[in-house]
Each structure stands twice: as structure tokens, then as C-alpha cells.
Coordinates of C-alpha atoms in Angstrom, one line a residue:
Chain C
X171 CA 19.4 -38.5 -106.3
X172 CA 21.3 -41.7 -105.1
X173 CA 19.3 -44.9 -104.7
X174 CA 19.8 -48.5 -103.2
X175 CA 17.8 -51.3 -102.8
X176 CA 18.2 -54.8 -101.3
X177 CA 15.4 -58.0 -101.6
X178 CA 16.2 -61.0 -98.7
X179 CA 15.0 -64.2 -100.4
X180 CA 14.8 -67.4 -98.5
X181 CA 18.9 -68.3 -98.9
X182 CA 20.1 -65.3 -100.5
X183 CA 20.3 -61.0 -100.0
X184 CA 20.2 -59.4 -103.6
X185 CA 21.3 -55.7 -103.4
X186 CA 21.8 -52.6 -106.1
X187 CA 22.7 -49.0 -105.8
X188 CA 23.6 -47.1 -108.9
X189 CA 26.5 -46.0 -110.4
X190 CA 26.4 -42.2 -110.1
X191 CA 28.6 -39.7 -108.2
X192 CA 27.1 -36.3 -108.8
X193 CA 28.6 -32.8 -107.7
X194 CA 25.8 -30.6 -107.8
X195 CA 24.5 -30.5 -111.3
X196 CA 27.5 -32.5 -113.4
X197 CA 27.8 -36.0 -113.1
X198 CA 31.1 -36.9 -112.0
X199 CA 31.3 -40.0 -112.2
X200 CA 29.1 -43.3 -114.2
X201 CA 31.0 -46.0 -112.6
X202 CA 31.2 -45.3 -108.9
X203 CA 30.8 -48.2 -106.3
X204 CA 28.8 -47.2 -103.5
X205 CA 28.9 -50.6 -101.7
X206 CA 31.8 -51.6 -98.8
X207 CA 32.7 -55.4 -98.3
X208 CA 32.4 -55.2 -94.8
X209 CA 33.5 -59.0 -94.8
X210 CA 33.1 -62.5 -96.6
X211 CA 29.3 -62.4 -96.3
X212 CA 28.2 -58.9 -95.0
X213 CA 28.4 -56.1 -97.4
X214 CA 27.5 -52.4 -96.8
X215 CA 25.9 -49.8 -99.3
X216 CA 26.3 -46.6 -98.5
X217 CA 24.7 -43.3 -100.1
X218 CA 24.2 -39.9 -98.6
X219 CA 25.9 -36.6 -98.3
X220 CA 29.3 -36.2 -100.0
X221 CA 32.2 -36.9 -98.0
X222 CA 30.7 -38.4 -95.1
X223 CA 29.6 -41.3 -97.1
X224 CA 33.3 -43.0 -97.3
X225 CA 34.5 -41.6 -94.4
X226 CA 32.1 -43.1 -92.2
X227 CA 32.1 -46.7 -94.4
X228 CA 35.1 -47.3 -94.3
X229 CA 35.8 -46.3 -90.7
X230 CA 33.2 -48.8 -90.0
X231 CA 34.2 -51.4 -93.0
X232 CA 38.1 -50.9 -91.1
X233 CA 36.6 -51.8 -87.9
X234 CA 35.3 -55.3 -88.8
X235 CA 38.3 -56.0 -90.2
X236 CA 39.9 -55.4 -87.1
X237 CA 36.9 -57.5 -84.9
X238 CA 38.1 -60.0 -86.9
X239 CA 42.1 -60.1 -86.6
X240 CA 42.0 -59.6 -83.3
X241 CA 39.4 -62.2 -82.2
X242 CA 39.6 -64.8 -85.2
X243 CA 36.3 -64.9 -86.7
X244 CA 34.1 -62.1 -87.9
X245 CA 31.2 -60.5 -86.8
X246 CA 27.8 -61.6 -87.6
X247 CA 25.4 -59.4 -89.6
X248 CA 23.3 -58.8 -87.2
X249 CA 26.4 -57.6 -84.9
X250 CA 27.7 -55.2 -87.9
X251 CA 24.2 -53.5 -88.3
X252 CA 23.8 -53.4 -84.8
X253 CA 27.6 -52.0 -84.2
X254 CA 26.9 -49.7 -87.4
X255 CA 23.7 -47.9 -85.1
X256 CA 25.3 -47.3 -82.2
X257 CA 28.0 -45.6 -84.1
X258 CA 26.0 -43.4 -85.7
X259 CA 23.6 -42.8 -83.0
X260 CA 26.9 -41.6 -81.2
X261 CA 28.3 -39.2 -83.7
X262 CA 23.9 -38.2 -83.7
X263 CA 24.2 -36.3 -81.4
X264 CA 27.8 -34.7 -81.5
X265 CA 29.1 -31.9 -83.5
X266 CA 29.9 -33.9 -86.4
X267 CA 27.3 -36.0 -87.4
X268 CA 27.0 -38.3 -89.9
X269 CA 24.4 -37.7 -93.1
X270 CA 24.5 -41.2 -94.3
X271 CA 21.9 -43.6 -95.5
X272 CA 22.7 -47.6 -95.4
X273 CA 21.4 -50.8 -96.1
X274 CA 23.5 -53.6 -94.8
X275 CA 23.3 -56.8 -96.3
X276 CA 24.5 -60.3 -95.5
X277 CA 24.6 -64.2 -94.6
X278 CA 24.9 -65.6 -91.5
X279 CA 26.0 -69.3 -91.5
X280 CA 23.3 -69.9 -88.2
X281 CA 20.6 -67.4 -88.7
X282 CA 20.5 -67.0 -92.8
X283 CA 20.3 -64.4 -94.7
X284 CA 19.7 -60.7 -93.0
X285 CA 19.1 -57.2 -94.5
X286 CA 19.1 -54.6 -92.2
X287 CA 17.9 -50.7 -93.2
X288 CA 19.3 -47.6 -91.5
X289 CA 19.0 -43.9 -91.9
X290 CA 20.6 -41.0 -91.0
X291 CA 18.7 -40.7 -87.8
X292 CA 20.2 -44.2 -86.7
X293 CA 17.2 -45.9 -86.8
X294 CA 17.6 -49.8 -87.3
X295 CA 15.3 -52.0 -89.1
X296 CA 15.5 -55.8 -90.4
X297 CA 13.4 -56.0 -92.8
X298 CA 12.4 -58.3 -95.9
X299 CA 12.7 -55.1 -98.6
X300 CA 14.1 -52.2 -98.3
X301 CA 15.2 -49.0 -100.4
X302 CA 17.0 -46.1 -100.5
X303 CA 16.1 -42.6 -102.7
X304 CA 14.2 -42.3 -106.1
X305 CA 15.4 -44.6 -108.7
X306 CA 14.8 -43.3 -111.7
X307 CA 15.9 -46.1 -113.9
X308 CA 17.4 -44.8 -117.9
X309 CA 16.9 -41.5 -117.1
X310 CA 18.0 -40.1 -114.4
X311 CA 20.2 -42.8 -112.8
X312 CA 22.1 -45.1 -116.5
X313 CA 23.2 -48.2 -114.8
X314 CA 23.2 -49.8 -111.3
X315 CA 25.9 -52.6 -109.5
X316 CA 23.9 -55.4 -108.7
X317 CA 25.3 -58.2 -106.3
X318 CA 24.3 -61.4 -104.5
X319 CA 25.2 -62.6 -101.4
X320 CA 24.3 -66.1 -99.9
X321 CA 26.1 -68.8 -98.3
X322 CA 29.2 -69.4 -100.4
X323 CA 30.0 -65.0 -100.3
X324 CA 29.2 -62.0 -102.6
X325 CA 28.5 -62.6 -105.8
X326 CA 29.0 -59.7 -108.5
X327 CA 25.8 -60.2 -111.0
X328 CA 25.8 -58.3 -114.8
X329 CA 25.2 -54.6 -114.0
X330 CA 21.8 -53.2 -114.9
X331 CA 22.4 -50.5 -117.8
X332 CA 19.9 -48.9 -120.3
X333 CA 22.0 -50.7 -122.8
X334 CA 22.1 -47.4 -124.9
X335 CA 25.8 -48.0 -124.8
Chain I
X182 CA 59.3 -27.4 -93.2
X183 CA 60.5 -30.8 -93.6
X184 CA 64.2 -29.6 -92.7
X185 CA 62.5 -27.9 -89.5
X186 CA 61.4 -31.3 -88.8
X187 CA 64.7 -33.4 -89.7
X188 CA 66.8 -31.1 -87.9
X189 CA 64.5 -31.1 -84.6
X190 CA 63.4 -28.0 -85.1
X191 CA 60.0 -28.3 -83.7
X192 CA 61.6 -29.0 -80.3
X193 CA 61.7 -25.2 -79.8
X194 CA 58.5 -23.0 -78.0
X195 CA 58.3 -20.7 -80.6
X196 CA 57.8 -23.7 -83.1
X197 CA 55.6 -25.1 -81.2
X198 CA 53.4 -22.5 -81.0
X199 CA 53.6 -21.2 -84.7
X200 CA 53.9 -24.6 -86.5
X201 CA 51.7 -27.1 -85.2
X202 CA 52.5 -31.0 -85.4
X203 CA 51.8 -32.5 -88.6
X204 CA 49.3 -34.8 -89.4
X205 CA 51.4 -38.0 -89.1
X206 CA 52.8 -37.7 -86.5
X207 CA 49.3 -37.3 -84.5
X208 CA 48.9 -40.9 -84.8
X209 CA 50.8 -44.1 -84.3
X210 CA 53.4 -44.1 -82.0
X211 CA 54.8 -47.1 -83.2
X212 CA 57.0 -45.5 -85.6
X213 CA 57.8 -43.2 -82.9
X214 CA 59.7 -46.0 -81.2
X215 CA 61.3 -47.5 -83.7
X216 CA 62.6 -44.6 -85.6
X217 CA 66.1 -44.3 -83.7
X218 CA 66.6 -40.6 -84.6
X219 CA 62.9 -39.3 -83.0
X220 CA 62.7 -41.7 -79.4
X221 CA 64.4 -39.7 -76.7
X222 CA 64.2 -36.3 -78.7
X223 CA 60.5 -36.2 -79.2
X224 CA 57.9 -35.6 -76.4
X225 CA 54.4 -37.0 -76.0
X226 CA 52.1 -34.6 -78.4
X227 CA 48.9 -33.6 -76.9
X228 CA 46.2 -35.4 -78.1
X229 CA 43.2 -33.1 -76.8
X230 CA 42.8 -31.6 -79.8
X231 CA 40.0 -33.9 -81.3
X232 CA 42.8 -35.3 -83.9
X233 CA 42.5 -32.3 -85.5
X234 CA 45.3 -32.8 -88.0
X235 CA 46.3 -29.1 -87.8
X236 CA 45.5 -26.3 -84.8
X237 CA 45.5 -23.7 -87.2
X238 CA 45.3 -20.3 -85.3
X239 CA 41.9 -19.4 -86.5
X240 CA 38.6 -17.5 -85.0
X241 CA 36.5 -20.0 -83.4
X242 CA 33.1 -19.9 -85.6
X243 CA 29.7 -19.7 -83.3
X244 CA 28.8 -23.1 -82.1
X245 CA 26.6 -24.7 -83.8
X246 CA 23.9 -27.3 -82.1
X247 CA 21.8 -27.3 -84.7
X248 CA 21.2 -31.1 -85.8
X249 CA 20.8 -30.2 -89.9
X250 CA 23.8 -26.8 -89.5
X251 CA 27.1 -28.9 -90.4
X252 CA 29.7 -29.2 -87.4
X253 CA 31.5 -25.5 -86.5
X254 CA 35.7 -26.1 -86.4
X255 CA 36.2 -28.5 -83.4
X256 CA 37.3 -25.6 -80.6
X257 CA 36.6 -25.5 -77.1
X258 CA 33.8 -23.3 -76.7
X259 CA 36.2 -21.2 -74.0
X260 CA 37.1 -19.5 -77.0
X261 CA 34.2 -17.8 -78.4
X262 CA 34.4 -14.9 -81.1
X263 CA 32.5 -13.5 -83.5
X264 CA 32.9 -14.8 -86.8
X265 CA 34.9 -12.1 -89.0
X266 CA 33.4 -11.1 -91.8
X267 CA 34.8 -11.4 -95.5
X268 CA 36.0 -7.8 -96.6
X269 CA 35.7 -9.2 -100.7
X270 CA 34.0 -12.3 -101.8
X271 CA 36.7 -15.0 -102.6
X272 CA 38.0 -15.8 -105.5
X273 CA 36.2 -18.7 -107.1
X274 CA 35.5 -19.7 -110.6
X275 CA 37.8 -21.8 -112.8
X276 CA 38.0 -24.4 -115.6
X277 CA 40.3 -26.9 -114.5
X278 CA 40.3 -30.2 -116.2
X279 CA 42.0 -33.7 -116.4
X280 CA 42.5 -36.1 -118.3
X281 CA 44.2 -39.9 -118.9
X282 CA 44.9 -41.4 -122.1
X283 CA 47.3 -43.8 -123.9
X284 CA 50.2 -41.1 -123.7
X285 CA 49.6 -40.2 -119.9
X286 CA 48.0 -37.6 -118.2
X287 CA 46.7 -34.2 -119.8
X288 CA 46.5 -31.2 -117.1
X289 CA 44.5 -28.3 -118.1
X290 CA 43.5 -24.9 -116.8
X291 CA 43.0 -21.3 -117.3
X292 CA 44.4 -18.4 -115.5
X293 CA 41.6 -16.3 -114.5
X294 CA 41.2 -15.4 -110.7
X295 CA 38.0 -13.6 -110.1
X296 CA 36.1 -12.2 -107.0
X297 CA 33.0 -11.3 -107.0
X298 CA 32.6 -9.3 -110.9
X299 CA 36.2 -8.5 -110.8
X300 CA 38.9 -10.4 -112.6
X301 CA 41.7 -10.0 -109.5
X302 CA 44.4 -11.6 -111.5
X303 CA 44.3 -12.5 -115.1
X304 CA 47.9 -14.7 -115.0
X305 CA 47.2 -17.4 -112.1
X306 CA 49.4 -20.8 -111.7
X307 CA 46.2 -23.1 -111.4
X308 CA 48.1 -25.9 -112.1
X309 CA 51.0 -26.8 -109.5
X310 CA 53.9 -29.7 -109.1
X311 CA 53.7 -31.4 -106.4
X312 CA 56.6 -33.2 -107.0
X313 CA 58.3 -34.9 -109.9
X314 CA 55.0 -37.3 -110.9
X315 CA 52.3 -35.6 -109.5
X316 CA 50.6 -32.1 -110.6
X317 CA 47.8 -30.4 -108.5
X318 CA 45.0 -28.4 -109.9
X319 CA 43.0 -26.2 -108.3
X320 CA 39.2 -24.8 -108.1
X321 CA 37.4 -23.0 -105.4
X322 CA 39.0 -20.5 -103.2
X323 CA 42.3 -19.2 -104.5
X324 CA 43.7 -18.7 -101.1
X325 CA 42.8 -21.9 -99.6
X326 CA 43.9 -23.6 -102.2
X327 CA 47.6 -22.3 -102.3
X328 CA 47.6 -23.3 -98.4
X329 CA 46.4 -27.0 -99.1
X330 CA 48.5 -27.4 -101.8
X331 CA 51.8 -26.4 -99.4
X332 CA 50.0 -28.5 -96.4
X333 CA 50.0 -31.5 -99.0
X334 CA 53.2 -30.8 -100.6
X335 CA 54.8 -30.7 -97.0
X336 CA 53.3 -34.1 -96.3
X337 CA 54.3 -36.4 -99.0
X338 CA 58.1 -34.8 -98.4
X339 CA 57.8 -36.1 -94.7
X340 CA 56.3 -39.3 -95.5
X341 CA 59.3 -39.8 -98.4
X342 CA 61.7 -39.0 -95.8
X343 CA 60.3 -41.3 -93.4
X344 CA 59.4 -44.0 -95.5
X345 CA 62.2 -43.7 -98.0
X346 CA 59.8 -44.4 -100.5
X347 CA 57.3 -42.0 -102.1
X348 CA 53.4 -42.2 -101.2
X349 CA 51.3 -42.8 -104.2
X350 CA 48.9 -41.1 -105.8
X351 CA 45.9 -42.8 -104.3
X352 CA 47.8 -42.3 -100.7
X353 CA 48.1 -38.8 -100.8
X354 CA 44.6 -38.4 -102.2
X355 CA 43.5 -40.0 -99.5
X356 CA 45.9 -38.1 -97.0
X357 CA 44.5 -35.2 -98.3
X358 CA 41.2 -35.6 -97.7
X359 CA 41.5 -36.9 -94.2
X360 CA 43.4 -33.6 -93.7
X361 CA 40.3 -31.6 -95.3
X362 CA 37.7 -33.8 -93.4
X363 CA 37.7 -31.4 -89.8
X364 CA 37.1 -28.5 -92.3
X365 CA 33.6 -29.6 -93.7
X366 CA 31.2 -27.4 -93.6
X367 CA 33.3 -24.7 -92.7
X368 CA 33.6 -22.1 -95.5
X369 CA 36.9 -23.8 -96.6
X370 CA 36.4 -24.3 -100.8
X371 CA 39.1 -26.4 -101.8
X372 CA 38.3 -28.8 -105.1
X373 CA 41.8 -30.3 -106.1
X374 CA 42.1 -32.7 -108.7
X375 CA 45.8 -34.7 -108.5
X376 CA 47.2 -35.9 -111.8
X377 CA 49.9 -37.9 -111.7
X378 CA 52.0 -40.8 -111.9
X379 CA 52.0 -44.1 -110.0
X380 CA 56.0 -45.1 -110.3
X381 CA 56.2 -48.6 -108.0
X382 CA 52.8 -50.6 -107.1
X383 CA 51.4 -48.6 -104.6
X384 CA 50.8 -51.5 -101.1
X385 CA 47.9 -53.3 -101.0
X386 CA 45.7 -52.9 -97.7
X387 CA 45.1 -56.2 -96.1
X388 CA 41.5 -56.2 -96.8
X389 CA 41.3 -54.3 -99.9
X390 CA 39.1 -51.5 -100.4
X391 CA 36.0 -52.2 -102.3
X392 CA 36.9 -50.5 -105.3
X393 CA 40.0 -52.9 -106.1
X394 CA 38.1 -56.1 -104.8
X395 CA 35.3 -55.6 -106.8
X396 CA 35.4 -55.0 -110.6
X397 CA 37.4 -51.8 -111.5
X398 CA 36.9 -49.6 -114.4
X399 CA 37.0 -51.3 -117.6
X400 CA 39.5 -48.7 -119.3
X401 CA 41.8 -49.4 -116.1
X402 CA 41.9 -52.9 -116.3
X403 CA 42.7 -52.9 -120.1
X404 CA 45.1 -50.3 -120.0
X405 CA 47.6 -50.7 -116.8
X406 CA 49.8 -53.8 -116.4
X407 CA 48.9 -53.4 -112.6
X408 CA 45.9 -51.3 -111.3
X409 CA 48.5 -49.6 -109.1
X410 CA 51.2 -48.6 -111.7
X411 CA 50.8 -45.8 -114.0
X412 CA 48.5 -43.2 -114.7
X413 CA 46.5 -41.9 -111.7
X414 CA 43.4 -38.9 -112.1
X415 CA 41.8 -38.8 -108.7
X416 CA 39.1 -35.7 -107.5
X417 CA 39.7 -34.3 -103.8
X418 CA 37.0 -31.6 -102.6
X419 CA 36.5 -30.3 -98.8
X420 CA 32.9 -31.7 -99.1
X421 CA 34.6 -35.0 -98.5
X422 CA 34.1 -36.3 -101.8
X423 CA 37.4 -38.3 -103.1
X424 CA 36.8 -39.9 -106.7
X425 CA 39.5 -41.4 -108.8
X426 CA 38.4 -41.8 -112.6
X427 CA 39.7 -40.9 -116.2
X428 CA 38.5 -37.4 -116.9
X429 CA 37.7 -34.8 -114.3
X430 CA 36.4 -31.4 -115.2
X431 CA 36.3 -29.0 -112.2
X432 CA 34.9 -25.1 -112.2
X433 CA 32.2 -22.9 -113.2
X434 CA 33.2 -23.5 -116.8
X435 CA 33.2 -27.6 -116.0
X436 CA 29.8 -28.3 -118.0
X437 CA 31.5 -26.2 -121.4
X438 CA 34.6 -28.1 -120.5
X439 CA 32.6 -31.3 -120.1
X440 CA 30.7 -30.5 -123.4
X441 CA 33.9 -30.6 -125.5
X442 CA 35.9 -33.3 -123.9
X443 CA 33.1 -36.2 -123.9
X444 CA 32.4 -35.6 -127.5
X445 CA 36.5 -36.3 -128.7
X446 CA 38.2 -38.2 -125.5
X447 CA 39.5 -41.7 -126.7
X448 CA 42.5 -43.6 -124.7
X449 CA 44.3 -43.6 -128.3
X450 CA 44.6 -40.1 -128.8
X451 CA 48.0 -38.8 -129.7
X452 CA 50.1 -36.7 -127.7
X453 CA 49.4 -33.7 -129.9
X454 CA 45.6 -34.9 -130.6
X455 CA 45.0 -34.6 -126.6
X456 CA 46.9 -31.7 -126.1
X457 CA 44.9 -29.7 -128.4
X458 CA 41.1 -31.4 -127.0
X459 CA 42.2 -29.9 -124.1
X460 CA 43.1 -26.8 -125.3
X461 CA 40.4 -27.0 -127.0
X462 CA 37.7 -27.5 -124.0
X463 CA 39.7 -24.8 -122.2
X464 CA 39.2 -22.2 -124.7
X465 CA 35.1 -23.0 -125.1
X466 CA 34.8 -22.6 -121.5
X467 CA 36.6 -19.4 -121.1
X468 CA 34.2 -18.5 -123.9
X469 CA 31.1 -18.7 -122.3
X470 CA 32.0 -18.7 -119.1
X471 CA 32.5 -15.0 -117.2
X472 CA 34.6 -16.7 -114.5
X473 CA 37.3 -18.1 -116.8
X474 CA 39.6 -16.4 -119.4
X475 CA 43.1 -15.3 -119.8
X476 CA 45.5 -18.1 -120.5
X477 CA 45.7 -21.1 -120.8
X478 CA 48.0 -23.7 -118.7
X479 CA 48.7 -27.3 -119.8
X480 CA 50.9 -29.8 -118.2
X481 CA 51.5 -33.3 -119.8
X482 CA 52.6 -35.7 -117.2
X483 CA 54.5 -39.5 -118.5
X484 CA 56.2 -41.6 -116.7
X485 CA 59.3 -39.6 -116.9
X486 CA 57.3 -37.1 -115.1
X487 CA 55.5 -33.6 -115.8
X488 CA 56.3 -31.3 -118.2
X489 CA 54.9 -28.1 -119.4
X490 CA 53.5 -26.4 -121.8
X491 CA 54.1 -22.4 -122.8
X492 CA 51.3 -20.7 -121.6
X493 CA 48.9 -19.5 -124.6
X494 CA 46.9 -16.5 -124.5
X495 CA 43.6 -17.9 -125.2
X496 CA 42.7 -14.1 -127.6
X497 CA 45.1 -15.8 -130.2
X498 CA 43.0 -18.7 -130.1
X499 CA 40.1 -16.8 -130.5
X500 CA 41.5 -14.5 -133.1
X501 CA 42.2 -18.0 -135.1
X502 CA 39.1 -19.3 -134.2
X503 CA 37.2 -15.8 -135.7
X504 CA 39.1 -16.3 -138.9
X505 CA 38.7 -20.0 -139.2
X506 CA 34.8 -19.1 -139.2
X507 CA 35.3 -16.1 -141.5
X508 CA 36.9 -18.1 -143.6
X509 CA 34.3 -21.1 -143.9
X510 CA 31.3 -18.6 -144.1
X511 CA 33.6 -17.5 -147.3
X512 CA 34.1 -21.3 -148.0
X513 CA 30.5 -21.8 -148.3
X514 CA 29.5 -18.5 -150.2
X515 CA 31.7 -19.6 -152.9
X516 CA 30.3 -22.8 -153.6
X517 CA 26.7 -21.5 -153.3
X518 CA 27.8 -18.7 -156.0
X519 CA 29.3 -21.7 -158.3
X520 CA 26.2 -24.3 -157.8
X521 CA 23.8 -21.2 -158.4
X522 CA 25.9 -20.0 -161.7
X523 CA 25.6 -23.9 -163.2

């Protein structure tokens, strides 16, 4: 069971998701990043079913990029989460939908910091708190990326680990 | 197939109809214009097939509306047939496994196709070249994975040619699975693991993904001079999933495999020390598992490329194994006899 969280403080978005990438019952990997810069300030945690996870991050992640070559400056967070809905709410609907769970985190230089929550239904909320999965800490999930994002960018903060290493 | 496409084959009807475009050259037409030997000679491909990499002539499966039901293969519904039914169940079951350390990369599988209860061939090549640096193994179906192997084969040889350089290991990873993605959730099993060799530093995107931006693995940072030279273990499935890490184990016999490998794997094992883990974790899984047996295949892969192993019939390592037991049980007897006579 994958698991994210992200916290919005008054000038700052701390998020986690852990480390694991599990086929079935072996755990293939303990070190896996499940979060997407989307930009400077807005990053994108993604967890959900296998493939469709990256696929679907980075076609969004990709887009931004290109927002921003081709009109200069990037898109706001606000913008992102709202672009990252409609695109999901699109493929909804078609025969290849998406199975993807997302928090999207960032900092906007007008409106401050911003987490937004979205499922795999496409439903979009901004919210103060929000979580992903289970999160069973030591046992079932070892260690967890933690990272910080405020006004000056992301920040990579010491990874959470059960320290049994 | 890449001569067909040098020489302009693929001009002709019959080509057209039996050996669909390629994935490439679905996209961008910008190379398209600016490579002087294709403009003029090459028509506008149709793109109303979805961007389905590959129209592979194939029974259209039921469509599926269903929200939860994963997508059906993206046909017009004009072309509605029953699914047809399997006369055998597939060949499945393996233990594949991979493998980096200080001398390079360690490729390991056995040679045991089964379908169903039956072994269908007990001297299987699970372990392919792709090309000079890169080695494929394969887990899942045996069928579909002989085709993806060509399919991926055939593409890095056409993006050499075009590109005069080759793709790396992390490219064709990635090419692969964008080729497998129309596929999910169709009963295509395909769980590849590429081993190989990164010769040049592979290009850098212009926004770099977040696995190179943000802090890599700590054995890859120590080890390579540059995160895109050098060793390269990366996991490709039809689910979707792509990982690269240090040591994959793929199979019904991956959690033996798994078992043996995470007790003994160090980056600073030797050439012969990693060799015989591998062997090693081979042999235990064909043990206990049903699915896996035979022989053993293992290819070492340096930065002078991949070389192979003889393949070792796995009963002499059991046969060894028996006698080294025997011969401990003996061992132990002995000394019991001698502290019990004091």
C-alpha cells in the first residue's frame, strides 16, 4: 500500500510519500521516488496503479515544462492542479483511464503556499492536510522522501527511516 | 527490418500492409524533413490509429465500458469478434535475475519453459543480446516475450542508424515501455529486465526527470564517474511499471532468488564471487520452485560488452550440493564420535 501526505503551513507545503515500489507481493524497490518536479515551486506526488503512475506524471510534468518555454513564465499551482483535473477527468471517461492518486504541492509568489488533493475519480480539492493510502510506518512501508517547498523552491529534507539500517 | 526500412522498402503495398510503421516514425515530422534521404520518398502516415505504436493484425477484444475493466486494444468498434480462446495456458514461470556490482553487470536465468503442469521446453534462451552492451531477460509469456524482444531489438537498430549514435540504456527502457503502454490490460505478459552498459553519457532532458534532479541512489552516486556512464539494471513490465535499480529478481522463483541474493550482494564482489551468488540463487529457486529448473544461463556484461557463460545443468549442482551435505552430516558425526570417546 503506497502512501503520501502533504501539511500546508502558513509559508511553506511539507510533503512525504514512501519509498516502496512493490510488484505484487516482493518489494521491488526501497528507494523509489514517487514525487515529479512539476516546476521551481510546484511539485507532484504521484501513487496508484503500476504503469499509469509515470506515464500520466510525466505527461503532465512534460506539459508544464512546455507552458513554460513557450510563454516565459510557469504556471501557477493553482493552474497545474487545475490543468492536472481536467486531464484526468478527460481520459475518465475514455477507454483508457488513468488509476492515479495525487497530491500536488506548491508556492505561489502571489497567493502562497497551496496543496491541492486529487483522486482517481478527478475530484479536486485544496485543502490544509491531506493524505494518500495507509502508512504503516517501520513495518510495512521502511522509509519515506520528505521535502519542503516555500518561497525560495523545493527543499530535499533527511528521509524518514526506521533507522534499523 | 531495418534494411527494409534503409532501402525504402516500406514504400511497397504489400509492406505496408504486413509491416506496419514503426514507432518512431509515428511522431515528429521534423526529422522527417530534415533527413535528406526520407523527404520526397516518404508519404504522410496515417495518424488515425490512436498513436498506436504498432497495428498489429490482431482480433479486436470485446469493448470494454466498464469504468474499473482496464481499456480493450484501441480498435474501432467496426471490427467486432469474439475473443479467441487460448488452446494451452501460456508459458509463464521463470527465475530471472540481475544484478550490478563493482565488476559490472551479472545476468542470470534458468531454462525452464512451462505451461500449465507441463515443462514445454526444458533448454530455453531466457537471456538474449540485444546488441553488443545490452542483454534482455525475460519473464511472463514465452511467446510475447520473443516478439518484444525483436520489436525492441528492431528499434534501437533504427534509432542507431538514424541517429548515428546508439540509444542508452535508460532510452530504450523507456522506448520500450511506451511501446508496451497500448497493451495494458490486455493479456500481453511481458516482464523484461535490460542489463547493460551505458557507453557515452546518455543526453540530459532539459528539465531533468525527477529521479536525476533529486537525490539518486547512494550506491550510484559512489560508484559511477557520471550517473549516465556505466552500468545500467532497469525493470520493464506491460503493467507499465519501469524501475531502474541494482538487483532485480523477476519470476515465480523471484522470492527464493531474492532470499539468496540479499543475504551475499556487496558492490565489491569479485567476478568469480558474483558469478557463483548468482548461480547460486538460480539453483535455490529452481529448487523449490516447480516453474523453474533445467539450466542455468549466465551472462556477465563489462564495458567491453557481454559475454557468456557455458550453460550448467543445474542436476550437477545439485548432485554437488547432495554430497557437500553428505559430507558435512559425516563432518559432524565424526567429531561427535571423537568429543564423546574423550
Amino acid at each position: 500500500m503506497e502512501y503520501l501526505i502533504g501539511i500546508q503551513g502558513p509559508d511553506f507545503v511539507l510533503v512525504a510519500a514512501d519509498n516502496v515500489a512493490a510488484s505484487s507481493i516482493i518489494q521491488m524497490k526501497h528507494d523509489y521516488d514517487k514525487m515529479f518536479k512539476l516546476s521551481e515551486k510546484i511539485l507532484m506526488l504521484c501513487v496508484g496503479e503500476a504503469g499509469d503512475t509515470v506515464q500520466f506524471a510525466e505527461y503532465i510534468q512534460k506539459n508544464v515544462q512546455l507552458y513554460k518555454m513557450r510563454n516565459g513564465y510557469e504556471l501557477s499551482p493553482a493552474a497545474a492542479a487545475n490543468f492536472t483535473r481536467k486531464n484526468l477527468a478527460e481520459y475518465l471517461r475514455s477507454r483508457t483511464p488513468y488509476h492515479v492518486n495525487l497530491l500536488l504541492a506548491g508556492y505561489d509568489d502571489t497567493d502562497g503556499p497551496g496543496l491541492y488533493y486529487m483522486d482517481y475519480l478527478s475530484s479536486l480539492a485544496k485543502a490544509p492536510f491531506a493524505a494518500h493510502g495507509y502508512g504503516r510506518f517501520i513495518l510495512n512501508l521502511p522509509s519515506f522522501t520528505v521535502r519542503l517547498i516555500d518561497k525560495e523552491g523545493i527543499h530535499d529534507l533527511e528521509k524518514l527511516t526506521s533507522g534499523a539500517k | 527490418m531495418a534494411l527494409e526500412d534503409v532501402c525504402g522498402f516500406e514504400e511497397t503495398l504489400l509492406h505496408r500492409k504486413w509491416f506496419p510503421a514503426s514507432y518512431l516514425e509515428d511522431s515528429a515530422t521534423s526529422y522527417r524533413t530534415t533527413d535528406s534521404y526520407n523527404s520526397g520518398l516518404r508519404q504522410e502516415k496515417s495518424v488515425g490509429n490512436n498513436g498506436t505504436p504498432l497495428h498489429f493484425l490482431m482480433p479486436a477484444l470485446p469493448y470494454s465500458t466498464t469504468f474499473n475493466r482496464r481499456r480493450s486494444f484501441p480498435v474501432p468498434p467496426a471490427n467486432h469478434s469474439v475473443t479467441v480462446r487460448r488452446p494451452f495456458p501460456l508459458s509463464h514461470g521463470t527465475t530471472t535475475l540481475g544484478f550490478i556490482f563493482q565488476g559490472g553487470v551479472i545476468a542470470a536465468a534458468d531454462t525452464r519453459a512451462s505451461a500449465g503442469g507441463l515443462v514445454a521446453c526444458p533448454a530455453v534462451h531466457k537471456i538474449t543480446p540485444i546488441h553488443s552492451h545490452l542483454v534482455v531477460t525475460s519473464s511472463g509469456s514465452g511467446a510475447d516475450c520473443m516478439l518484444w524482444e525483436r520489436i525492441l531489438a528492431r528499434e534501437i537498430r533504427l534509432y542507431q542508424l538514424r541517429h548515428r549514435r546508439r540509444l542508452s540504456i535508460r532510452g530504450a527502457a523507456k522506448l520500450l515501455s511506451f511501446m508496451l503502454h497500448p497493451f495494458k490490460g490486455t493479456e500481453v505478459c511481458v516482464a523484461l529486465t535490460l542489463c547493460g552498459w551505458d557507453k557515452e553519457a546518455g543526453n540530459t532532458d532539459c528539465v531533468q526527470r525527477s529521479e536525476d534532479s533529486f537525490s539518486q541512489d547512494a550506491t550510484a552516486i559512489a560508484h559511477s564517474a557520471s550517473p549516465h556512464r556505466g552500468p545500467k539494471l532497469i525493470y520493464v513490465c506491460s503493467d507499465g511499471a519501469r524501475l531502474q535499480g541494482d538487483v532485480f529478481s523477476v519470476g515465480s522463483g523471484s522470492p527464493y532468488a531474492y532470499g539468496v541474493l540479499d543475504r551475499e550482494l556487496r558492490w565489491t564482489l569479485s567476478k568469480d564471487e558474483a558469478v557463483s551468488l548468482a548461480r547460486e540463487a538460480v539453483f535455490r529457486a529452481t529448487h523449490r520452485d516447480a516453474y523453474s529448473g533445467n539450466n542455468v544461463d549466465l551472462f556477465l556484461i563489462t564495458a567491453k560488452g557481454w559475454s557468456q557463460r557455458k550453460r550448467e545443468d543445474l542436476k550437477e549442482e545439485y548432485y554437488r550440493d547432495m554430497e557437500r551435505r553428505a559430507k558435512r552430516v559425516e563432518e559432524r558425526k565424526r567429531l561427535t564420535e571423537i568429543d564423546a570417546s574423550r
